[in-house]
Coordinates of C-alpha atoms and ligand atoms in Angstrom, one line a residue:
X254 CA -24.3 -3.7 -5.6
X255 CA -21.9 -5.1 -8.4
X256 CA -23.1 -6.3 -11.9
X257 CA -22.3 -9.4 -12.4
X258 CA -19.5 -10.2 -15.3
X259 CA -19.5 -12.7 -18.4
X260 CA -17.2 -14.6 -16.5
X261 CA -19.6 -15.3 -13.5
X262 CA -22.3 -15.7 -15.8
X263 CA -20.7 -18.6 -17.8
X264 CA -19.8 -20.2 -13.7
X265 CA -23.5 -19.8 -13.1
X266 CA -24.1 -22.2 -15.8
X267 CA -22.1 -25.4 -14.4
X268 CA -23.1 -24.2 -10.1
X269 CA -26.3 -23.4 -9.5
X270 CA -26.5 -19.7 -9.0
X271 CA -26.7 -18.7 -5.7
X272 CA -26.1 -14.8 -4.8
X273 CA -23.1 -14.2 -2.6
X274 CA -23.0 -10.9 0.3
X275 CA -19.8 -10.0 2.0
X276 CA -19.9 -7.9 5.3
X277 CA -16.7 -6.6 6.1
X278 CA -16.0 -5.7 10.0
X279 CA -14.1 -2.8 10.5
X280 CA -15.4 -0.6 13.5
X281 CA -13.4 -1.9 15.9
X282 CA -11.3 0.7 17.5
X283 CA -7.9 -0.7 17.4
X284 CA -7.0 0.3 21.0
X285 CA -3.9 -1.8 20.8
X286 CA -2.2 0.4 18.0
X287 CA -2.5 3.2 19.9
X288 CA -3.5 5.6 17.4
X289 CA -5.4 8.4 16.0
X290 CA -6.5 6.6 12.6
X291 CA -9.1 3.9 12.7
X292 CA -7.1 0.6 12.1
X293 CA -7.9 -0.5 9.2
X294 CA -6.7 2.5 7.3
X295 CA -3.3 1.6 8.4
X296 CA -1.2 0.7 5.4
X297 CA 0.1 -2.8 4.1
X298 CA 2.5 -2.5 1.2
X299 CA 1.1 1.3 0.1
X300 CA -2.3 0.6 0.5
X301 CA -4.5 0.4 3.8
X302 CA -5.5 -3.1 5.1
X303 CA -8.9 -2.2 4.3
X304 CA -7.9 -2.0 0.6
X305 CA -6.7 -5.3 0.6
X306 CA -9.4 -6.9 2.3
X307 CA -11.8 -5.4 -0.6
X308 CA -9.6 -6.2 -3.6
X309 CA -9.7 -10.0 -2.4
X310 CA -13.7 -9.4 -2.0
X311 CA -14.4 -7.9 -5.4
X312 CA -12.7 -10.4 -7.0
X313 CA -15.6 -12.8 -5.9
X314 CA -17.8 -9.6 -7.3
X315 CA -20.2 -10.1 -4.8
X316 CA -23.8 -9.3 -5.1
X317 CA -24.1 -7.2 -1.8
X318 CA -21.1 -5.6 0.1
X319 CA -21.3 -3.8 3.7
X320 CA -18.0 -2.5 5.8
X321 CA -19.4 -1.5 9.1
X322 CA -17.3 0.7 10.6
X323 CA -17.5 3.2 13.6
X324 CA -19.5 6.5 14.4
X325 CA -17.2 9.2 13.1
X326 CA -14.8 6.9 11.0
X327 CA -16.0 8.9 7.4
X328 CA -12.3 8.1 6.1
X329 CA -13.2 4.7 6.3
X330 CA -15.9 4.7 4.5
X331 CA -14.4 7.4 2.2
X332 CA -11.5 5.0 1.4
X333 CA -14.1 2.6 0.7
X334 CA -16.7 4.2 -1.3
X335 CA -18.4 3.5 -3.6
X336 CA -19.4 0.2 -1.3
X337 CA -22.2 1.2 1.3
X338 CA -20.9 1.2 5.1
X339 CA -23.3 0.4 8.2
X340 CA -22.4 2.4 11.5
X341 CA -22.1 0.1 14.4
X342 CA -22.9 2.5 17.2
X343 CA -20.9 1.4 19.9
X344 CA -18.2 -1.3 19.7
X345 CA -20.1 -4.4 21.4
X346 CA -18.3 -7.2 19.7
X347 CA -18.2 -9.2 16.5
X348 CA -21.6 -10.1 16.3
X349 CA -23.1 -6.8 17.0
X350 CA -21.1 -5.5 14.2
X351 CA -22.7 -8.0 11.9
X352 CA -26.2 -7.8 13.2
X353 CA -25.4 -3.6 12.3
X354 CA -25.3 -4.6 8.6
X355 CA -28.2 -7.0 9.2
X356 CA -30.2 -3.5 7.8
X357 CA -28.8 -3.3 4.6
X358 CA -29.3 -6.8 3.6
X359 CA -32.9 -7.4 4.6
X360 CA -34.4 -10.1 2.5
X361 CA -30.9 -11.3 1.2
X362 CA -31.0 -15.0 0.4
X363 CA -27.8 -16.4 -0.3
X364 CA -24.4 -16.8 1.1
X365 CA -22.8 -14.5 3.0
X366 CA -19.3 -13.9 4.0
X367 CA -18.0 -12.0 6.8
X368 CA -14.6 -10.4 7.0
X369 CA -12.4 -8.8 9.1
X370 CA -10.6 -5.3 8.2
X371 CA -7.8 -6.3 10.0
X372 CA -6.9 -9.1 8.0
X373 CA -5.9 -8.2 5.2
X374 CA -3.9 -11.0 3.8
X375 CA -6.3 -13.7 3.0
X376 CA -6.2 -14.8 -0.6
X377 CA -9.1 -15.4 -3.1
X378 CA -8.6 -19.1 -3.3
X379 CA -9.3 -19.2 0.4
X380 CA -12.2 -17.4 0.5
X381 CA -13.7 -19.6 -2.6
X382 CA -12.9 -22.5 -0.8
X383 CA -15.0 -21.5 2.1
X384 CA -17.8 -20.4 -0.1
X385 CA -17.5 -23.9 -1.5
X386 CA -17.3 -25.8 1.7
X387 CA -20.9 -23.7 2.6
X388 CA -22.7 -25.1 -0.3
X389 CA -21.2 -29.3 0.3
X390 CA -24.0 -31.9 0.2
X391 CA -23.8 -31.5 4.5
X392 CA -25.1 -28.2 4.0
X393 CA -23.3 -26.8 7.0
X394 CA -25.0 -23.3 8.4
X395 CA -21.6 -21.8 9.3
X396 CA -18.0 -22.4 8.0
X397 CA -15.3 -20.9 9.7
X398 CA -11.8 -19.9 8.4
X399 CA -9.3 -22.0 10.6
X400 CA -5.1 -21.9 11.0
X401 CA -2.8 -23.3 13.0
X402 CA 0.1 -20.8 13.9
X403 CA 3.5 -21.7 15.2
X404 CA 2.2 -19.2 18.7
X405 CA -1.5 -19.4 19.1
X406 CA -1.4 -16.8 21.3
X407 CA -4.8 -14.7 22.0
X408 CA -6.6 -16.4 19.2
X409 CA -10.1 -17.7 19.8
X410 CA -9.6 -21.8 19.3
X411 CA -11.5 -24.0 17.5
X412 CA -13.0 -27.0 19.4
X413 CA -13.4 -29.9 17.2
X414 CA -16.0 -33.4 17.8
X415 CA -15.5 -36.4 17.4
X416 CA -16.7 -37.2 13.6
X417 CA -13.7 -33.6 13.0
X418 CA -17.2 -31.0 12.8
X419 CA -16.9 -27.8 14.3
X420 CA -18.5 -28.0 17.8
X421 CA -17.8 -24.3 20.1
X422 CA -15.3 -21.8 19.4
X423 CA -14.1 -20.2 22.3
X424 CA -12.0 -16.6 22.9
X425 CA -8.7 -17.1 25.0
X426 CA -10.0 -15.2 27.9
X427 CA -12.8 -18.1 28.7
X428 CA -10.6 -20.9 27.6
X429 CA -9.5 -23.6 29.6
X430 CA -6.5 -24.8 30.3
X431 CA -7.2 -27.9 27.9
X432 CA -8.7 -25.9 25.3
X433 CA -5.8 -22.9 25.5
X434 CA -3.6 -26.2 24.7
X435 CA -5.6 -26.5 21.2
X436 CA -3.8 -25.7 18.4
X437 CA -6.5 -24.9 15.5
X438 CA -7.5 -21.4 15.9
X439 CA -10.0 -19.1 14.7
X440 CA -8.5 -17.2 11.9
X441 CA -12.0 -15.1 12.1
X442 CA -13.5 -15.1 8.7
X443 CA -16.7 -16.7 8.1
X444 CA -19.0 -18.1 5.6
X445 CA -22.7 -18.2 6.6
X446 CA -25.8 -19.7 5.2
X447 CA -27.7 -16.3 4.7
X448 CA -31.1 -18.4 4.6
X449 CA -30.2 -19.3 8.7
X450 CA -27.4 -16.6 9.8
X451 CA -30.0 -13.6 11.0
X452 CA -31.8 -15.5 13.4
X453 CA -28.7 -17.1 15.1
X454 CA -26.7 -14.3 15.0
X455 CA -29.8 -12.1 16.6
X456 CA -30.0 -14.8 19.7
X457 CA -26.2 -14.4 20.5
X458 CA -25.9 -12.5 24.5
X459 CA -22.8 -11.3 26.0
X460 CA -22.2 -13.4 28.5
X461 CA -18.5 -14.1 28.8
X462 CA -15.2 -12.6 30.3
X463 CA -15.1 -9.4 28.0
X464 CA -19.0 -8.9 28.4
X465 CA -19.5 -8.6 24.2
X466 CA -21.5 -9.8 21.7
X467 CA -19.3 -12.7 20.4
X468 CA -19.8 -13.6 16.7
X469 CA -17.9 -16.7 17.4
X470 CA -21.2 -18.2 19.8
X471 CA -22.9 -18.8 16.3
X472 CA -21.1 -22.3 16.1
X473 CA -22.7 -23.1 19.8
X474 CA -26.1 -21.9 18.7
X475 CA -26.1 -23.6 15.8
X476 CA -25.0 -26.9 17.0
X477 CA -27.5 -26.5 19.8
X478 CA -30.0 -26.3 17.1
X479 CA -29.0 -29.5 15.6
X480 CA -27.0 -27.8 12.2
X481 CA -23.5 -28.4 10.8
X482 CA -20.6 -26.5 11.3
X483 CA -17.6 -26.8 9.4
X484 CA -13.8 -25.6 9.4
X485 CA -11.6 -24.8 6.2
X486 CA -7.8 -24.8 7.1
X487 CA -5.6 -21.6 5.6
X488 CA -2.0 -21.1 6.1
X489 CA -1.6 -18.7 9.2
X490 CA 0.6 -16.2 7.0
X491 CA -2.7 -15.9 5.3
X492 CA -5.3 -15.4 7.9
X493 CA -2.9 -13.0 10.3
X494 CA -5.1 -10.7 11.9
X495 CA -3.0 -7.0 13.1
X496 CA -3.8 -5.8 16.0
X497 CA -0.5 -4.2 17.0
X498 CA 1.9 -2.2 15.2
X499 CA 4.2 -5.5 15.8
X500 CA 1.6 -7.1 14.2
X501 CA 1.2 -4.2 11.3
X502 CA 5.1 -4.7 10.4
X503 CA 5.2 -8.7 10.4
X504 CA 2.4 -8.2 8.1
X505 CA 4.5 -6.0 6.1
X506 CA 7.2 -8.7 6.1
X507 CA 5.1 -11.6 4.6
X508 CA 3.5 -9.1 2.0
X509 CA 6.8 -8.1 1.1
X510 CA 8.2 -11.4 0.5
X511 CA 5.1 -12.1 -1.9
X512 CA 5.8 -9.3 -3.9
X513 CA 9.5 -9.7 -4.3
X514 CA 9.0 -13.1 -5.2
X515 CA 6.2 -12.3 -7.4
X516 CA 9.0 -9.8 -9.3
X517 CA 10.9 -11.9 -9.8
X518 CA 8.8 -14.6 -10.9
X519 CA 8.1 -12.0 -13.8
X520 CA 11.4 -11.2 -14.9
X521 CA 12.9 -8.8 -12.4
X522 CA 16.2 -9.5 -11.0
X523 CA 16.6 -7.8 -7.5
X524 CA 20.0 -8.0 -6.5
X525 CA 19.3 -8.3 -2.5
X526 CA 15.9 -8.6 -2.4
X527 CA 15.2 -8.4 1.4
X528 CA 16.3 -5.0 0.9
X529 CA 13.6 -3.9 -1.7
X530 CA 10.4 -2.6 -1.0
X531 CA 7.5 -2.8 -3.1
X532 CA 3.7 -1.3 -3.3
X533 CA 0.7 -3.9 -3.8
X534 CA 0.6 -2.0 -7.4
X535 CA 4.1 -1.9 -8.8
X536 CA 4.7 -3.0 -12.3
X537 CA 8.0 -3.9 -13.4
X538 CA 9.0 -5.3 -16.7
X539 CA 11.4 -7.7 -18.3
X540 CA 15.4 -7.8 -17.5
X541 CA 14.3 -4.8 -14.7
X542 CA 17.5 -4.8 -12.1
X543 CA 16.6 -3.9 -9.1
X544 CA 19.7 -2.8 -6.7
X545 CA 19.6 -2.8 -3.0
X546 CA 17.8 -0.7 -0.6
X547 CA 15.4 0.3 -3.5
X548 CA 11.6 1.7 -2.4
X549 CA 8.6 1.4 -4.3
X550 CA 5.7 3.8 -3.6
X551 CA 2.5 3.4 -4.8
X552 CA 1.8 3.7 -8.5
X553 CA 5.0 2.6 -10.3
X554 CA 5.2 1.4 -13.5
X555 CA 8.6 0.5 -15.0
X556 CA 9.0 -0.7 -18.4
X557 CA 11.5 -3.3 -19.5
X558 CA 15.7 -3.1 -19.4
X559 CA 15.4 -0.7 -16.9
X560 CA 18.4 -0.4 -14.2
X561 CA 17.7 0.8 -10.7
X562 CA 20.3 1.5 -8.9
X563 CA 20.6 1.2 -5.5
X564 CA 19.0 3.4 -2.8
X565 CA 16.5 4.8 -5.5
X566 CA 13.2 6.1 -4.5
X567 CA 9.9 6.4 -6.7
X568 CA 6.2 7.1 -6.1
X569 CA 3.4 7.1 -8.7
X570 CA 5.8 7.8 -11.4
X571 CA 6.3 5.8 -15.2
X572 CA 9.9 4.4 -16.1
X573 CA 9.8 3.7 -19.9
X574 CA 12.3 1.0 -21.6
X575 CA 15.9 1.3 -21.2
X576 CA 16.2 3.7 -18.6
X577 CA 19.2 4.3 -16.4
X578 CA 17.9 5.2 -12.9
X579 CA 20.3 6.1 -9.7
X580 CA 22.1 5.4 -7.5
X581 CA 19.9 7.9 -5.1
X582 CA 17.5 8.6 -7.7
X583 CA 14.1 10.5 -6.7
X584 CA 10.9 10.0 -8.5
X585 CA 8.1 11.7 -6.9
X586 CA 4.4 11.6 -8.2
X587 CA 4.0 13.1 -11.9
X588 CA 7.4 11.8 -12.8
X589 CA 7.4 10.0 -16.7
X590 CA 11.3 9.2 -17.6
X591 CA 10.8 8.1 -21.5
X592 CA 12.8 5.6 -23.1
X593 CA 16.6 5.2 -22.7
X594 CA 16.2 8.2 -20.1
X595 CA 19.6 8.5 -17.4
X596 CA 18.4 9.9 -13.9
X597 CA 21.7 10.0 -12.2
X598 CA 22.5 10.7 -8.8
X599 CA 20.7 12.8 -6.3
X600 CA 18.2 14.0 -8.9
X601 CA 15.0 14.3 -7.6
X602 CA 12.4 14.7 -11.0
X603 CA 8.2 15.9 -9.6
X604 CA 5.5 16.4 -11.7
X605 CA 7.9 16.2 -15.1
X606 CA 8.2 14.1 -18.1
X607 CA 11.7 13.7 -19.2
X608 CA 11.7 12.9 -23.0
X609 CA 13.7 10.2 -24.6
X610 CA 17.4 9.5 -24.5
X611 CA 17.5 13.1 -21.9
X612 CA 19.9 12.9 -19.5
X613 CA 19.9 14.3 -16.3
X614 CA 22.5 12.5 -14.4
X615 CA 23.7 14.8 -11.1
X616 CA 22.0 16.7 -8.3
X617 CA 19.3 18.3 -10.0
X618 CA 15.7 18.7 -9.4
X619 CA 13.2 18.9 -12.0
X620 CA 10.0 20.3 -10.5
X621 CA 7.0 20.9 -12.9
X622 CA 8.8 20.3 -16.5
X623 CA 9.5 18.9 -19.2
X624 CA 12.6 17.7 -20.4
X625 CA 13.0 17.3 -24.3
X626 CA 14.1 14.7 -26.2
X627 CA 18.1 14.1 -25.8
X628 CA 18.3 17.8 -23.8
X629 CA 21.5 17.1 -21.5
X630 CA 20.4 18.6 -17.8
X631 CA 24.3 19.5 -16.2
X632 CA 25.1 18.9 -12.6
X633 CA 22.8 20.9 -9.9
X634 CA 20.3 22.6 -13.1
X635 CA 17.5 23.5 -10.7
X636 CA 13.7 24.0 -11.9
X637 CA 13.0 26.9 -9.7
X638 CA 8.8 26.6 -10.1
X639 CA 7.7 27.9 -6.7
X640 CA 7.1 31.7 -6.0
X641 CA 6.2 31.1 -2.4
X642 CA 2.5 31.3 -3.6
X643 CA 1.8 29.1 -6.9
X644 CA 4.1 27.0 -9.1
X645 CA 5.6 27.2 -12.6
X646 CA 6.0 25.2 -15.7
X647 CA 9.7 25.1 -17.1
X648 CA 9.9 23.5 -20.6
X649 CA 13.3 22.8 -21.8
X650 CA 13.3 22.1 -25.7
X651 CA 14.7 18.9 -27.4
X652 CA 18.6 18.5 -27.7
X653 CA 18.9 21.6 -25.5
X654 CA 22.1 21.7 -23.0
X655 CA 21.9 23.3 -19.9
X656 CA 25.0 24.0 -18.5
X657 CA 26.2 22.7 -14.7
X658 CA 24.7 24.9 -11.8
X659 CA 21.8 26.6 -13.4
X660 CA 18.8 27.7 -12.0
X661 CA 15.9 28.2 -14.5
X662 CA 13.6 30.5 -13.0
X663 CA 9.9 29.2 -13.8
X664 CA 7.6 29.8 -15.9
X665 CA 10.8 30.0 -18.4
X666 CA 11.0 27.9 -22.0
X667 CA 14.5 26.9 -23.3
X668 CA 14.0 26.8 -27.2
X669 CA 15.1 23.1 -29.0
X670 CA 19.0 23.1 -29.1
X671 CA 19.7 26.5 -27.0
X672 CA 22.5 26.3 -24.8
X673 CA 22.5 27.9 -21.3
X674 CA 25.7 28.8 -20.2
X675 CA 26.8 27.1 -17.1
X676 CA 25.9 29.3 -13.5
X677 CA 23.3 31.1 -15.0
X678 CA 20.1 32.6 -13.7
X679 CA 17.6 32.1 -16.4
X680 CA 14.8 34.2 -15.9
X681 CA 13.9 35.1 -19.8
X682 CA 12.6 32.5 -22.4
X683 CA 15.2 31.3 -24.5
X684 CA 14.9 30.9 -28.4
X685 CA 15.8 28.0 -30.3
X686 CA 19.7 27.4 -30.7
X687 CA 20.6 30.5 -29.0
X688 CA 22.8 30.8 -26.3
X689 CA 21.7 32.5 -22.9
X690 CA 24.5 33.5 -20.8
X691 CA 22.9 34.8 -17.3
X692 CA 25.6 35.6 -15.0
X693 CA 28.4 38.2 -14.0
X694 CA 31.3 38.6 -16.5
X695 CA 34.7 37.4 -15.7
X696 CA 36.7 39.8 -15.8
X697 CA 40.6 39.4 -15.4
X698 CA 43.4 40.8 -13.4
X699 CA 47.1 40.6 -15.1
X700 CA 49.2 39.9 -11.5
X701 CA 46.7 40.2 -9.2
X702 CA 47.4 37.0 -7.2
X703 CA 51.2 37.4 -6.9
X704 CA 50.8 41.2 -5.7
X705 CA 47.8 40.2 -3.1
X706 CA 50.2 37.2 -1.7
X707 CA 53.0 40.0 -1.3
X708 CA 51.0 42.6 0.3
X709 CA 48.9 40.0 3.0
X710 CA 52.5 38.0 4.1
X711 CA 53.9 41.6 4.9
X712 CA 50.9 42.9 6.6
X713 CA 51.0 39.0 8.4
X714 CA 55.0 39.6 9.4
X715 CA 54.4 42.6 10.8
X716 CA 51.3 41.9 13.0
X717 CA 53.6 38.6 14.5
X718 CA 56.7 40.6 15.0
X719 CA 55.0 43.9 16.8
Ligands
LIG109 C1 -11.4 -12.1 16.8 C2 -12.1 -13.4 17.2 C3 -11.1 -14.5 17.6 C4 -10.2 -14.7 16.4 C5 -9.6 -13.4 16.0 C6 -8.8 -13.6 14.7 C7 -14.3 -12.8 18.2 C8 -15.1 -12.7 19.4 N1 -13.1 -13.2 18.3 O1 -10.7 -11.7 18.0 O2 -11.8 -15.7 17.9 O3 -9.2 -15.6 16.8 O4 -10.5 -12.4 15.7 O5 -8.1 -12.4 14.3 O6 -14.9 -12.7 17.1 N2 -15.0 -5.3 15.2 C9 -16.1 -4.5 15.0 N3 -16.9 -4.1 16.0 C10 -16.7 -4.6 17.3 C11 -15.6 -5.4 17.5 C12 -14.8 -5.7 16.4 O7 -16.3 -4.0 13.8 O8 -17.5 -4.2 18.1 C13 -14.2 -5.6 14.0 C14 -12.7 -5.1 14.2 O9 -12.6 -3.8 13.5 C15 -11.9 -6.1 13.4 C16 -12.7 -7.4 13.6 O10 -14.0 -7.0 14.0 O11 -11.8 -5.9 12.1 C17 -12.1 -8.3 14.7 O12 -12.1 -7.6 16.0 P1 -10.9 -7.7 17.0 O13 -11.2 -6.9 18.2 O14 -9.6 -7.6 16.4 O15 -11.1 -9.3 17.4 P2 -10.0 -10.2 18.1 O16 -9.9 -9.9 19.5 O17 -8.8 -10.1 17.2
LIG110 MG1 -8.2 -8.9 15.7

């Protein structure tokens, strides 16, 4: 249960106030994507279908809320806790899986919405509009969502009478010929008067080719019984359900496209953006370029005047103003790159905040750190912060310099403005503005080169003669 908002208080004032329940299906095994993981908790731009499905949902903020999922699916309803799931025993059909959540909302009066897990597209608007299209003057006891896609396919159609009321819906397998021709198909989602649902739903059999408990016989019941039905349309991109990994990746594609746009639409100019891939969650700022073949993982946040370069990759990680990022930059989770920061090429930066105006532009990684303000980090520096066992903080001090091909040996702490020679082995804390030289000495041989040329072409002449 959700409390309600000021801003759905202030609705209830114009709309007469009528509570709202959402049942969202998700025990259905998902033979088709041939996998171990329940479907739902397969992943849609970073974040499992299921994710999606309730972010559109709490948006309505919905007085009840039930995902039924399977016996044995706990990292469903882990994924979606704190909302309460209902176990569906065995996977009889649509409207068994509603009737399993009929126990959680006993006594509801109200609306109630039913969604599908695997559809995890549909938009807010959409599912106000059925909410809305419930409570018209015709009072209609179900609404179902509706789409027309370019290839109909499997989809269940939607079988229209004459005055354009929903009359039957029926599933491919016991369409007709004439009816397989309809166009208008059932995009699944449904908007029931609560008041009426239970009953009709509890007097739906399983008579038909796939011998399951159809939620879509509700519209025949309900017709039979002399009540409306009604259909709101949605754009097919919207209503999509994935039941394939084909299905998972064009889904994937149309998300994408949103997001990129969305971007862009907010200031971010991506170079080739087909080749960009975002997270439902990334933030960009303003004047962000974005360079081909970029990825976004989950939990980005980049500030504004930021340039990525091109085949950069970052995960949960912050990018303040100004930063400099790439080509083949790596930000993996715990990474915080503070303002006017330069990540160059090949670095790889975990679980470390790099401090303003530092720079650590070649081949590096920077594992469990920090970086202090201005410090310059030289080609291949290396955080070395795992024993084999536990890790270990390095903390470089501001304006430090670490010299090219060093390997700081964690836990170690470079004072502010030490340097550390280049090659060195830094396995001692260094103090502020000192310099740590931790290699071997050079040591050098007047002649050397010109004697050892001598001596090895001889030795060579004489092998190739004898
Ligand atoms: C269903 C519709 C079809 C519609 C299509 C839209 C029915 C009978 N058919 O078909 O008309 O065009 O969706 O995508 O409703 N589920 C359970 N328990 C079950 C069976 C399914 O929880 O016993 C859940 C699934 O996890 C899924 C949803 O219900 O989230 C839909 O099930 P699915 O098997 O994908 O139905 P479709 O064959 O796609
Ligand atoms: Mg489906």
């Amino acid at each position: 249960m959700t409390s309600k908002g000021l801003a759905a208080m202030t609705a209830a004032a114009s709309t007469p106030a009528r509570p709202l329940a959402c049942i969202i299906l998700a025990a259905g095994k998902g033979t088709r994507m041939k996998s171990d993981m329940p479907k739902v908790l397969h992943q849609v731009a970073g974040r499992p279908m299921i994710g999606h499905v309730l972010a559109a949902v709490s948006t309505l903020d919905p007085d009840q809320l039930v995902v039924v999922v399977g016996p044995g699916m706990e990292d469903v309803a882990l994924a979606v806790a704190p909302y309460p799931t209902a176990v569906q025993e065995r996977q009889r059909g649509t409207a068994d899986a509603v009737r399993a959540a009929f126990g959680l909302l006993e006594g509801f009066k109200g609306d109630v919405l039913v969604l599908y897990g695997d559809t995890p597209l549909v938009g807010v608007e959409t599912l106000r509009a059925m909410i809305q299209a419930r409570r018209q003057a015709s009072d209609p006891a179900v609404v179902v969502l509706g789409m027309r896609p370019d290839d109909p396919g499997a989809y269940g159609r939607l079988i229209l009478n004459a005055r354009g009321g929903l009359e039957k819906i029926v599933e491919y397998l016991d369409a007709s010929e004439q009816e397989r021709a309809v166009g208008l198909c059932n995009g699944g989602l449904m908007a029931f008067d609560g008041a009426r649902m239970f009953d009709l739903i509890n007097r739906i059999g399983d008579d038909n080719a796939k011998k399951e408990f159809y939620l879509t016989d509700v519209v025949q019941l309900a017709r039979a019984a002399g009540m409306n039905c009604a259909v709101v349309e949605a754009a097919p991109a919207e209503v999509m359900g994935v039941n394939s990994r084909a299905e998972l990746a064009e889904c994937e594609k149309i998300v994408q496209r949103r997001l990129r746009r969305a971007a862009m639409d907010d200031g971010a100019t991506l170079i080739d953006p087909d080749t960009v891939t975002f997270s439902f969650d990334t933030k960009l700022g303003r004047d962000v370029v974005v360079e081909p073949y970029v990825v976004f993982g989950p939990g980005v946040r980049v500030g504004d005047r930021v340039n990525i370069k091109a085949f950069s990759h970052l995960e949960q990680a912050t990018v303040s103003d100004g930063v400099q990022l790439g080509p083949y930059a790596r930000l993996r989770p715990g990474a915080d790159v503070g303002t006017d920061a330069h990540i160059g090429n090949f670095v790889e930066i975990k679980n470390a905040r790099v401090e303003p105006g530092a720079k650590v532009n070649h081949l590096s990684y920077i594992g469990d750190a920090r970086v202090g303000a201005r410090a310059n980090i030289g080609a291949g520096t290396i955080t070395c912060n795992y024993d084999g066992f536990f890790k270990h903080r390095t903390d470089i001090g501001a304006g430090a310099f670490i010299g090219s091909n060093s390997a700081l040996v964690a836990p170690v702490r470079i004072g502010d403005g030490a340097i550390v020679a280049a090659g060195s082995v830094v396995t001692k804390d260094v103090d502020p503005n000192a310099l740590a030289v931790a290699r071997g000495q050079q040591k050098a041989v007047d002649g050397f080169a010109e004697k050892f040329r001598k001596q090895k072409a001889a030795e060579k002449a004489k092998k190739t003669n004898g």
